[in-house]
XYZ file of C-alpha atoms in Angstrom:
724
model
C 86.884 96.571 205.032
C 87.341 98.566 202.534
C 88.465 98.164 198.641
C 87.853 99.634 195.136
C 87.602 97.248 192.546
C 84.704 97.650 189.506
C 81.989 94.899 191.712
C 82.191 98.132 194.272
C 81.215 100.546 192.082
C 79.058 98.965 190.059
C 76.829 97.311 193.269
C 77.102 100.776 194.464
C 75.192 102.525 191.391
C 72.904 99.686 190.710
C 69.790 101.175 192.380
C 71.099 104.807 191.565
C 71.414 104.267 187.251
C 68.497 102.283 187.386
C 65.785 105.087 189.359
C 67.565 108.634 188.642
C 67.585 110.620 185.112
C 70.688 110.021 182.503
C 72.509 113.239 183.791
C 72.472 112.574 186.934
C 73.746 109.021 186.758
C 76.635 110.131 184.132
C 78.029 112.781 186.674
C 78.406 110.228 189.173
C 79.438 106.498 187.477
C 83.238 107.507 187.967
C 84.868 104.338 189.223
C 87.598 105.732 190.251
C 85.632 107.396 192.759
C 86.277 105.953 196.239
C 83.543 103.693 197.412
C 83.212 101.689 201.268
C 81.892 98.691 201.780
C 80.661 96.866 204.886
C 79.313 93.535 205.091
C 79.742 90.450 207.363
C 80.946 88.075 204.927
C 83.162 88.923 201.107
C 83.257 86.000 199.460
C 84.873 86.087 195.085
C 84.777 83.119 193.327
C 88.096 82.940 190.405
C 86.321 80.501 188.775
C 83.046 82.194 187.713
C 84.030 84.989 188.336
C 81.522 86.300 190.541
C 81.967 88.827 193.716
C 79.211 88.073 196.958
C 78.881 90.698 200.055
C 76.650 88.631 202.216
C 75.341 89.949 205.943
C 74.264 93.490 206.167
C 75.882 94.972 203.183
C 76.299 99.117 203.159
C 78.246 100.643 200.283
C 78.271 104.255 200.379
C 79.663 105.895 197.325
C 79.726 109.791 197.937
C 76.057 110.745 198.850
C 74.448 107.727 197.792
C 74.144 105.096 200.341
C 73.026 100.965 199.335
C 71.703 98.777 201.982
C 70.732 95.097 201.104
C 71.229 91.745 202.591
C 73.043 90.591 199.601
C 74.314 92.094 196.654
C 75.853 89.436 193.830
C 78.246 91.101 190.976
C 78.891 88.331 187.797
C 81.480 90.193 185.824
C 80.690 87.288 183.157
C 77.549 88.521 182.555
C 78.409 92.301 183.394
C 75.050 91.507 185.846
C 74.375 93.161 188.917
C 72.228 91.638 191.678
C 70.565 92.943 194.701
C 67.898 91.092 197.127
C 67.040 90.876 200.653
C 65.319 94.411 201.745
C 67.099 96.410 199.236
C 67.377 100.302 199.919
C 69.049 103.199 198.452
C 69.666 106.521 199.809
C 69.703 109.455 196.611
C 71.776 112.320 197.461
C 68.797 114.650 196.770
C 67.100 112.874 200.060
C 64.812 110.021 198.216
C 64.847 106.701 199.846
C 64.132 103.811 197.360
C 63.108 99.824 198.981
C 62.662 97.196 196.781
C 62.881 93.342 197.006
C 65.132 92.289 193.697
C 67.376 94.228 191.715
C 68.775 93.117 188.651
C 70.885 95.317 185.989
C 72.910 94.357 182.885
C 74.764 95.823 179.465
C 76.374 97.544 181.815
C 74.140 98.903 184.214
C 71.754 100.707 181.716
C 69.653 98.063 181.968
C 67.711 95.608 184.355
C 64.571 95.352 186.753
C 63.040 95.812 190.152
C 60.472 93.648 192.226
C 58.070 95.468 194.175
C 59.423 99.188 194.210
C 59.057 101.956 196.959
C 60.349 105.061 196.305
C 59.422 107.666 198.992
C 60.728 111.099 197.010
C 62.350 113.997 198.707
C 58.936 116.390 197.616
C 56.924 113.870 199.715
C 55.459 112.031 196.521
C 55.786 108.450 196.654
C 55.943 105.791 193.338
C 54.881 101.605 193.626
C 55.160 99.272 191.331
C 55.234 95.207 191.103
C 58.116 95.670 188.423
C 60.479 98.118 187.041
C 62.078 97.797 183.697
C 64.428 100.349 182.885
C 65.065 101.097 178.893
C 69.215 102.218 178.258
C 68.611 105.042 180.279
C 65.357 106.658 178.203
C 63.042 105.567 180.363
C 61.057 103.537 183.432
C 58.019 100.912 182.582
C 56.570 99.960 186.040
C 53.555 97.666 185.613
C 50.610 98.002 187.882
C 52.126 101.254 189.263
C 50.571 103.772 191.820
C 51.667 106.985 192.281
C 50.720 110.072 194.815
C 51.986 113.015 195.901
C 50.131 112.623 199.545
C 52.163 111.624 202.798
C 50.820 108.670 204.648
C 47.730 109.023 207.302
C 49.726 109.459 210.685
C 46.483 107.308 212.314
C 46.871 104.943 210.234
C 50.015 104.317 207.212
C 48.399 101.617 206.009
C 45.504 103.274 205.312
C 44.774 104.885 201.029
C 46.308 108.037 200.785
C 43.547 111.296 199.786
C 44.435 110.706 196.074
C 46.689 108.520 194.186
C 46.964 107.396 190.747
C 46.889 103.507 190.003
C 47.483 101.974 186.350
C 48.292 99.440 184.952
C 51.898 100.701 183.393
C 53.523 103.546 184.393
C 56.278 105.222 182.092
C 59.103 107.764 183.447
C 59.917 109.288 180.548
C 63.444 110.732 181.617
C 63.949 112.598 178.915
C 60.975 114.557 178.766
C 60.460 114.254 182.881
C 57.047 112.800 182.092
C 54.851 110.736 183.936
C 52.435 108.789 181.330
C 49.676 106.656 183.006
C 48.277 103.847 180.212
C 44.715 102.370 181.730
C 44.668 104.221 185.061
C 42.314 105.481 187.457
C 42.245 108.602 189.925
C 41.100 107.251 193.306
C 40.423 109.354 196.353
C 40.064 107.762 199.730
C 41.094 104.565 197.747
C 37.816 104.595 195.841
C 38.133 104.972 191.658
C 36.938 107.832 191.064
C 38.245 108.684 187.190
C 38.928 106.154 184.211
C 41.691 107.691 182.334
C 42.621 105.614 179.576
C 45.723 107.970 179.021
C 47.395 110.025 180.842
C 50.611 112.029 182.022
C 51.909 115.168 183.956
C 55.274 116.101 184.620
C 57.203 113.906 186.974
C 58.180 116.222 190.255
C 61.292 117.220 189.556
C 59.786 119.878 187.148
C 59.088 123.162 188.554
C 57.263 124.390 185.684
C 55.239 123.152 182.457
C 53.263 124.201 179.610
C 49.864 123.113 179.650
C 46.307 123.484 181.656
C 45.653 125.080 184.553
C 42.924 124.428 187.607
C 39.957 125.241 185.685
C 37.587 128.012 188.232
C 34.182 127.690 188.515
C 31.415 130.084 190.119
C 28.030 130.958 189.774
C 26.704 134.888 190.021
C 22.802 136.331 190.128
C 23.979 138.534 187.466
C 26.401 137.025 184.987
C 25.304 133.811 185.626
C 27.631 130.477 185.888
C 31.318 131.376 185.502
C 33.820 128.819 184.136
C 37.380 129.547 183.707
C 40.304 127.169 181.371
C 43.660 128.712 181.590
C 46.375 127.376 180.263
C 50.287 128.382 180.807
C 52.944 128.240 178.427
C 56.380 128.359 179.727
C 57.904 129.467 176.800
C 61.729 129.175 178.229
C 63.670 129.829 181.780
C 62.769 134.054 181.342
C 59.573 134.004 179.581
C 56.168 132.841 180.441
C 52.130 133.406 178.788
C 48.824 132.451 180.640
C 46.058 132.607 178.579
C 42.416 132.428 180.271
C 39.457 132.096 178.674
C 36.217 133.041 180.830
C 32.861 131.953 180.015
C 30.095 133.656 181.926
C 26.215 132.061 181.041
C 24.365 135.387 180.955
C 26.691 137.288 179.020
C 28.996 135.915 176.843
C 33.111 135.175 177.511
C 36.199 136.921 177.864
C 39.797 136.195 176.665
C 42.863 137.128 179.698
C 46.369 136.948 179.450
C 49.567 137.277 180.980
C 53.057 137.917 179.793
C 55.686 137.968 182.006
C 59.694 138.119 180.712
C 62.844 139.139 182.909
C 65.526 141.359 181.104
C 68.556 140.408 183.072
C 68.389 144.429 183.645
C 64.637 144.282 184.655
C 61.557 142.821 183.581
C 58.465 143.289 181.878
C 54.075 142.211 182.799
C 51.614 142.853 180.607
C 47.753 141.238 181.078
C 45.280 142.046 179.882
C 41.666 140.770 178.727
C 39.247 141.388 175.684
C 35.848 139.823 174.975
C 32.103 140.079 173.398
C 29.819 140.784 175.917
C 25.560 141.032 176.174
C 24.971 144.696 176.830
C 23.161 145.849 180.550
C 21.110 148.509 181.666
C 19.620 148.438 185.058
C 20.307 145.047 185.493
C 18.842 143.894 182.105
C 19.963 142.752 178.771
C 19.336 145.622 176.022
C 19.581 142.865 173.062
C 22.952 144.456 172.069
C 26.360 143.238 172.316
C 29.943 145.358 172.444
C 33.687 144.675 172.762
C 35.423 145.482 175.946
C 38.428 144.738 177.489
C 41.639 146.052 179.756
C 45.272 146.341 179.413
C 47.254 146.261 182.347
C 50.965 146.763 181.717
C 53.756 147.172 183.749
C 57.792 147.321 183.068
C 60.493 147.860 186.139
C 64.196 148.998 184.947
C 67.316 149.209 186.220
C 69.721 151.456 184.448
C 72.731 151.825 186.503
C 73.510 151.777 190.555
C 71.567 155.381 190.813
C 68.989 155.321 188.178
C 66.027 153.547 187.291
C 62.716 153.476 185.271
C 59.664 151.436 185.012
C 56.383 152.242 183.019
C 52.510 151.194 183.946
C 49.445 151.494 181.843
C 45.977 150.477 183.235
C 43.315 150.976 180.830
C 39.470 150.080 180.643
C 37.154 150.256 178.038
C 34.089 150.618 180.121
C 33.673 151.971 183.840
C 32.319 149.159 185.500
C 33.974 146.650 183.259
C 36.225 145.182 185.667
C 34.036 144.925 189.065
C 30.810 143.462 186.250
C 32.917 140.335 185.192
C 34.963 139.822 188.243
C 38.666 140.517 187.509
C 39.554 143.580 189.859
C 37.627 146.185 192.410
C 40.214 148.670 192.016
C 38.852 152.286 192.143
C 41.116 153.734 190.404
C 42.970 152.871 187.066
C 46.348 155.006 187.133
C 49.264 154.663 183.620
C 52.219 156.217 184.269
C 56.049 156.370 182.983
C 58.987 157.117 184.853
C 62.480 157.917 186.195
C 64.169 157.920 189.073
C 67.160 158.211 190.865
C 68.865 158.038 194.133
C 71.860 159.697 195.120
C 73.156 160.001 198.959
C 69.993 162.132 201.003
C 69.210 163.157 196.890
C 65.993 161.924 195.355
C 64.956 162.889 191.503
C 62.032 161.531 189.530
C 60.586 162.496 185.900
C 57.303 161.161 185.103
C 54.109 161.755 183.061
C 50.458 160.071 184.468
C 46.758 159.316 183.384
C 44.129 158.213 185.547
C 40.795 156.889 184.881
C 38.101 156.460 188.024
C 35.785 153.713 187.993
C 33.462 155.075 190.448
C 30.227 156.382 190.244
C 31.362 159.993 190.046
C 34.093 160.066 188.220
C 33.478 162.326 184.672
C 36.524 160.946 182.775
C 36.668 164.131 180.567
C 37.864 165.830 184.514
C 40.775 163.472 184.827
C 44.322 165.346 183.619
C 46.471 164.048 181.982
C 50.001 165.077 184.071
C 53.080 165.788 182.136
C 55.533 166.357 182.897
C 55.749 165.842 186.748
C 59.436 166.545 187.779
C 60.986 166.596 191.322
C 64.394 167.464 192.621
C 65.089 166.943 196.626
C 68.498 167.596 198.026
C 68.895 167.594 201.669
C 72.111 169.503 202.877
C 74.896 168.170 205.664
C 74.720 168.751 209.161
C 76.586 172.226 209.277
C 78.662 173.267 212.780
C 75.428 174.495 214.303
C 73.646 171.127 213.943
C 70.958 172.364 211.291
C 71.335 171.502 207.495
C 69.630 173.125 204.673
C 66.870 171.428 202.274
C 65.760 172.696 198.470
C 62.825 171.692 196.368
C 62.481 171.980 192.920
C 59.426 170.782 190.852
C 57.556 171.132 188.069
C 53.973 169.496 186.702
C 51.170 170.507 183.711
C 48.011 169.446 183.696
C 46.142 168.942 180.699
C 41.995 167.825 180.498
C 40.112 167.423 177.515
C 37.713 170.224 178.713
C 38.005 172.177 181.614
C 41.175 173.593 183.412
C 44.812 173.393 182.172
C 47.472 174.440 184.528
C 51.150 174.678 184.606
C 53.427 174.850 187.480
C 56.924 175.872 188.140
C 57.985 176.261 191.749
C 61.154 176.025 194.079
C 61.513 175.880 197.525
C 65.114 176.971 200.008
C 65.079 176.460 203.484
C 67.149 175.503 206.871
C 66.113 173.124 209.942
C 68.139 173.844 213.186
C 67.309 171.719 215.802
C 68.312 172.159 219.391
C 68.537 171.095 222.617
C 69.396 172.459 226.509
C 71.006 171.332 229.043
C 67.442 171.239 230.831
C 66.346 169.127 228.174
C 64.371 171.460 226.579
C 64.057 170.288 222.482
C 63.963 173.447 220.060
C 63.548 173.056 216.275
C 63.497 176.276 214.272
C 62.476 175.862 210.187
C 62.445 178.451 208.112
C 61.076 177.840 204.525
C 60.878 180.257 201.319
C 58.325 178.900 198.724
C 58.159 180.415 195.110
C 55.709 179.608 192.445
C 54.397 180.224 189.050
C 51.517 179.403 187.010
C 49.974 179.608 184.262
C 46.549 178.977 183.555
C 43.876 177.881 181.070
C 40.070 178.247 180.993
C 39.601 178.482 184.954
C 36.727 179.932 186.518
C 37.769 181.102 189.486
C 35.447 182.070 192.744
C 34.198 185.270 191.755
C 33.077 183.782 188.308
C 35.802 185.353 186.368
C 37.120 183.532 183.884
C 41.255 183.114 184.268
C 42.308 182.074 180.547
C 46.003 182.336 179.589
C 47.412 184.270 182.470
C 50.098 183.895 184.268
C 50.370 183.926 188.519
C 52.906 184.449 190.893
C 53.462 183.581 194.309
C 55.983 184.191 196.608
C 55.155 182.365 200.635
C 57.811 182.603 203.306
C 57.066 180.536 206.370
C 59.120 180.503 209.717
C 57.925 177.571 212.824
C 59.213 177.308 215.839
C 58.739 174.004 217.966
C 59.146 173.363 221.341
C 59.473 170.031 222.939
C 60.156 168.929 226.749
C 59.928 165.200 227.172
C 59.735 163.955 230.970
C 60.768 160.524 231.224
C 60.608 158.155 234.305
C 61.293 154.683 235.236
C 59.280 151.871 236.445
C 59.698 148.753 237.937
C 59.051 147.059 234.829
C 58.140 149.782 232.264
C 59.213 153.497 230.896
C 56.336 156.601 230.862
C 56.845 159.320 229.158
C 54.633 163.260 229.455
C 55.222 165.451 226.229
C 53.874 168.714 226.434
C 54.635 170.034 222.908
C 53.591 173.578 221.100
C 54.948 174.914 217.702
C 54.717 178.666 216.235
C 53.927 178.629 213.153
C 53.748 182.103 211.265
C 53.475 183.723 207.672
C 51.986 186.101 205.349
C 48.000 186.036 205.944
C 47.200 185.499 202.625
C 48.869 182.953 200.722
C 46.241 182.026 198.385
C 45.200 183.873 194.803
C 41.564 182.548 193.491
C 43.202 182.709 189.989
C 44.939 179.596 191.073
C 42.884 176.229 190.521
C 43.080 174.480 193.271
C 44.184 170.379 191.833
C 45.771 169.144 194.944
C 44.463 170.075 198.565
C 40.560 169.566 197.388
C 39.623 167.046 200.224
C 41.649 168.877 202.791
C 40.899 166.550 206.621
C 42.021 168.272 209.729
C 43.414 165.454 212.150
C 46.556 164.609 214.067
C 48.622 164.438 211.303
C 47.671 167.957 210.059
C 49.042 169.535 213.704
C 52.690 170.661 213.731
C 53.156 171.239 210.154
C 53.968 174.340 208.681
C 51.835 173.487 206.018
C 48.080 171.850 206.918
C 47.525 171.037 202.814
C 49.348 167.888 202.171
C 49.352 169.444 198.336
C 51.002 172.225 197.073
C 48.226 174.770 195.737
C 46.733 176.080 198.760
C 48.678 177.276 201.615
C 48.220 177.695 205.432
C 48.718 181.298 206.106
C 48.586 183.789 208.516
C 50.027 182.814 212.496
C 49.275 179.828 215.018
C 49.765 178.509 217.545
C 49.299 174.262 217.705
C 49.601 172.878 221.248
C 49.445 169.803 222.620
C 50.724 166.662 224.722
C 51.918 163.351 224.333
C 51.781 160.333 226.612
C 53.324 157.195 226.770
C 54.033 153.416 228.454
C 56.435 151.519 227.278
C 56.680 147.947 228.763
C 60.053 146.165 228.688
C 58.400 143.386 227.625
C 57.259 144.816 224.229
C 53.937 146.362 224.812
C 53.017 149.941 224.536
C 50.139 152.548 224.872
C 50.999 155.683 223.398
C 48.199 159.058 223.108
C 48.614 161.952 221.673
C 46.059 165.528 222.027
C 46.184 168.809 220.575
C 44.820 171.803 219.027
C 45.488 174.728 217.268
C 44.820 178.041 217.974
C 44.949 181.376 215.343
C 46.335 184.291 215.853
C 46.031 185.897 212.159
C 45.291 185.102 208.805
C 43.007 184.576 206.046
C 39.692 182.674 205.625
C 41.917 179.992 203.695
C 40.015 176.813 205.686
C 36.018 176.195 205.111
C 34.214 176.347 208.120
C 33.406 172.877 208.425
C 37.151 172.279 208.761
C 36.609 173.968 212.428
C 39.635 175.890 211.501
C 38.319 179.070 210.738
C 37.779 179.811 213.921
C 40.183 181.344 216.619
C 40.164 177.570 218.101
C 40.335 174.260 216.059
C 38.576 171.569 217.292
C 40.691 168.551 219.047
C 42.431 166.161 217.602
C 44.518 162.727 218.707
C 45.671 159.573 218.637
C 45.180 156.620 220.957
C 47.777 153.467 220.293
C 47.179 150.072 222.363
C 49.170 147.665 222.309
C 49.896 145.132 225.394
C 51.083 142.456 223.711
C 52.065 141.491 220.138
C 48.688 140.092 219.872
C 46.542 143.142 220.603
C 46.830 146.104 218.931
C 44.244 149.018 218.628
C 44.504 152.302 217.012
C 41.856 155.250 217.696
C 41.499 159.039 216.083
C 39.496 161.456 216.778
C 38.420 164.792 216.548
C 36.129 166.623 219.566
C 34.022 169.312 219.074
C 36.178 172.032 220.615
C 32.771 172.940 222.407
C 30.869 169.875 223.799
C 33.810 167.395 222.457
C 31.095 165.704 220.381
C 32.567 163.327 218.111
C 32.968 165.016 214.514
C 35.150 161.918 213.202
C 36.269 158.539 214.654
C 38.307 155.988 213.409
C 38.911 153.211 215.827
C 41.200 149.752 214.155
C 41.136 146.598 216.512
C 43.242 143.250 215.672
C 43.340 140.429 217.336
C 46.691 138.305 216.135
C 46.859 134.641 218.259
C 47.528 131.006 217.235
C 45.394 130.287 214.789
C 42.627 132.792 215.443
C 42.279 136.698 213.972
C 39.986 138.930 214.542
C 39.161 142.948 213.178
C 37.002 145.297 213.758
C 36.800 148.305 211.936
C 34.563 151.408 212.687
C 34.598 154.913 211.388
C 32.046 157.808 211.714
C 32.553 161.250 210.211
C 29.984 163.829 210.592
C 28.659 165.464 207.671
C 30.805 168.457 205.599
C 33.711 167.449 208.204
C 36.195 166.805 205.003
C 35.029 170.174 203.315
C 33.577 167.664 200.638
C 29.802 168.084 201.915
C 28.945 164.820 201.820
C 26.605 163.286 204.029
C 26.965 161.732 207.561
C 28.853 158.710 206.914
C 28.952 155.461 209.436
C 30.756 152.280 209.030
C 31.371 149.260 210.480
C 33.672 146.228 209.321
C 34.068 143.074 210.877
C 36.247 140.371 210.015
C 37.210 136.844 211.493
C 39.643 134.000 210.897
C 40.824 131.249 211.860
C 42.689 127.713 211.332
C 40.376 125.803 212.319
C 42.784 121.964 212.356
C 46.109 121.687 209.938
C 44.366 121.275 207.590
C 41.111 123.895 207.659
C 40.907 127.598 207.887
C 38.069 129.215 207.880
C 37.323 133.392 207.025
C 34.680 135.961 207.634
C 34.160 139.814 206.663
C 31.937 141.684 206.396
C 31.174 145.905 205.814
C 27.836 147.034 207.285
C 26.168 150.872 206.510
C 24.422 152.635 209.207
C 25.191 156.613 207.266
C 22.379 158.799 208.147
C 20.107 155.717 209.715
C 20.688 153.416 206.814
C 20.766 149.532 208.342
C 22.315 147.746 205.004
C 25.158 145.403 204.215
C 27.694 147.212 201.824
C 29.645 144.160 201.313
C 29.979 140.083 202.973
C 32.499 137.460 202.323
C 32.915 134.150 203.820
C 35.550 131.403 202.672
C 36.495 127.934 203.722
C 39.908 125.938 202.262
C 41.410 123.423 203.328
C 44.991 122.817 201.805
C 47.227 120.031 202.365
C 50.950 119.143 200.536
C 48.887 117.238 197.924
C 45.443 118.887 197.648
C 43.570 121.402 197.741
C 39.927 123.085 198.007
C 38.278 126.123 198.676
C 35.065 127.594 198.073
C 33.725 131.630 198.898
C 31.154 133.298 198.835
C 30.035 136.869 197.997
C 27.981 139.427 198.169
C 27.239 142.908 197.648
C 24.933 145.706 197.769
C 26.487 148.094 194.911
C 24.785 149.691 192.461
C 26.402 151.325 189.826
C 25.122 151.883 186.315
C 24.997 148.057 185.353
C 25.962 146.607 188.387
C 22.893 145.232 190.278
C 23.533 143.920 194.076
C 25.168 140.596 193.278
C 26.108 136.926 195.517
C 28.312 134.523 193.944
C 29.834 131.229 194.835
C 33.025 130.186 193.819
C 34.939 126.925 193.949
C 37.741 125.366 192.776
C 39.693 121.481 193.580
C 43.959 121.693 192.681
C 45.933 118.305 192.665
C 49.374 118.626 193.381
C 51.435 118.326 190.214
C 47.724 117.805 188.062
C 47.346 121.892 187.060
C 48.939 124.880 189.153
C 48.781 124.571 193.088
C 47.365 128.045 193.622
C 43.631 128.019 195.102
C 43.110 132.525 194.703
C 43.462 133.218 191.177
C 41.163 136.291 192.007
C 37.900 137.252 190.703
């Protein structure tokens, strides 16, 4: 039967008011809402003013459902009593069960016997007796709290961890779980005694407080201990402060402040510490202040423009690696603004670089300010072609060495065409012009170029031909595509009086073939006339698998000696370059890039990358072999292999292994080794990580380090990997 009345509303809300937060209860406490009651028997006693629902009682009020064997409402005493297998299904997904529920004082106070609560986030609460006082708090005698799920094999087995206390207070206003005379148990065994302890209740997404500490041991810096503290300042900002102690070196204070601004956000991080000075692996007896800053900001100015900044700087080149804060090789500071509209792009920026490698000399890194660029791509015309243009300016300033400024303009036209016979043609004409102002530059002839202006105008014309031949098989598509490109330009496009800033490390591979200018930068141009030719082969399976192979070569018809002999582009015929991709399924992926000698087909450069990802197993293999000077840098022969293995050993366990081994010039050394083991379930996480590095650089010596962390849900943060 269904009816309205104070009894029905009171009975429906009884358990909900007792166990939910005051704000949620107030939102539901409206007596004019319809209530559906189902029971085997409903009795109203006019003399005692009591109403009783008995036998499979079910009350539905909105999204809340109350089940009980018997519910009694005493109007005179203003008391509601529910008995016998009481269960409440909350709108948020919580499930509450009890043997006995009693409420009075307009449902503001009362108690529950033998409470078991299964919360929506997976947490569980149990207590022998629960008392609620005027909507402010719930007091639980002999209470238990755990976020761990019951064991699937044995539901009666104790959870992985839980907190048991003589008294548990749920402060509904502060949203805290407070424990008095408590024990932290693992697998039912008491481990830590907690006379007083508290943590946020499961409804709190973030809260100020101490986070999970980090422990480690390093041969070089000793024992490592960090104790981060998190401050939730407001919904749009927070601050993390992390003191880090090194037993052999001193301490560091690391901080991070984040704020969302509505139209953007800022992320400001840094560290500072008084640390012992180390030289050649030994302490010098002195100490110094060291630190770093890492600041970032991003802002949306309007639908077209956005701006931002990055500030990265470290007081000492080896600081971040030595104290295991970061492994970056270059720090980049910049301020920028950029705009996107249609097919066009514009940006203005300033850069400062700080190199952290052994061969980096601070004074040689320029400050780049300004760097401006505008790219224009026109719409297709009646012929199907389009115009394009680029304007850019860049200025480089150094404390010592070369200063240069450049203003550049490009104008061009690109015209594609496909013949009736299937030949794909494309013609590109481009005119580049540059104006350089150079100071304090000594050219290759030994002449000093100072306060000089150098101009350059460089036209280029390229015509490309492709003939894709496609054949359809039973369940695959096959492609054979011969390809050729003729590029012509003045024989000499480079002046010795122009410093080479952006085209130093040129590597000839398949990505540099079929391009107007082989260099990635602007300061060097590939002049003369040359023909690039090659073939693309591919097989694409209907199920998604594919195999692709390309190989090509360059033939120089005329031009200057822009490229060194090491690049193998200075002769008439270049080396062979190509790329092989084999991906028969989503699980397997093989990439092989090569450069083969034009005479004997020996490999001057080869790069192999193999990836296998299937179910719970991951395998990666990388092999790089580069002959001496193949990049024009005069480096020695290099050969390196990297292996990575990862496996989800079980539902909760994960293992990873990685190694980088160096075979350069007959060496046989492990440069980097990493192993980790991780356990993570819904309430607990544990990780241990072993790292070994064979790096030597100033005060950095070969080192082996061990890190581990333990996380309990709601007791600090729940993210195991915090860097380092």
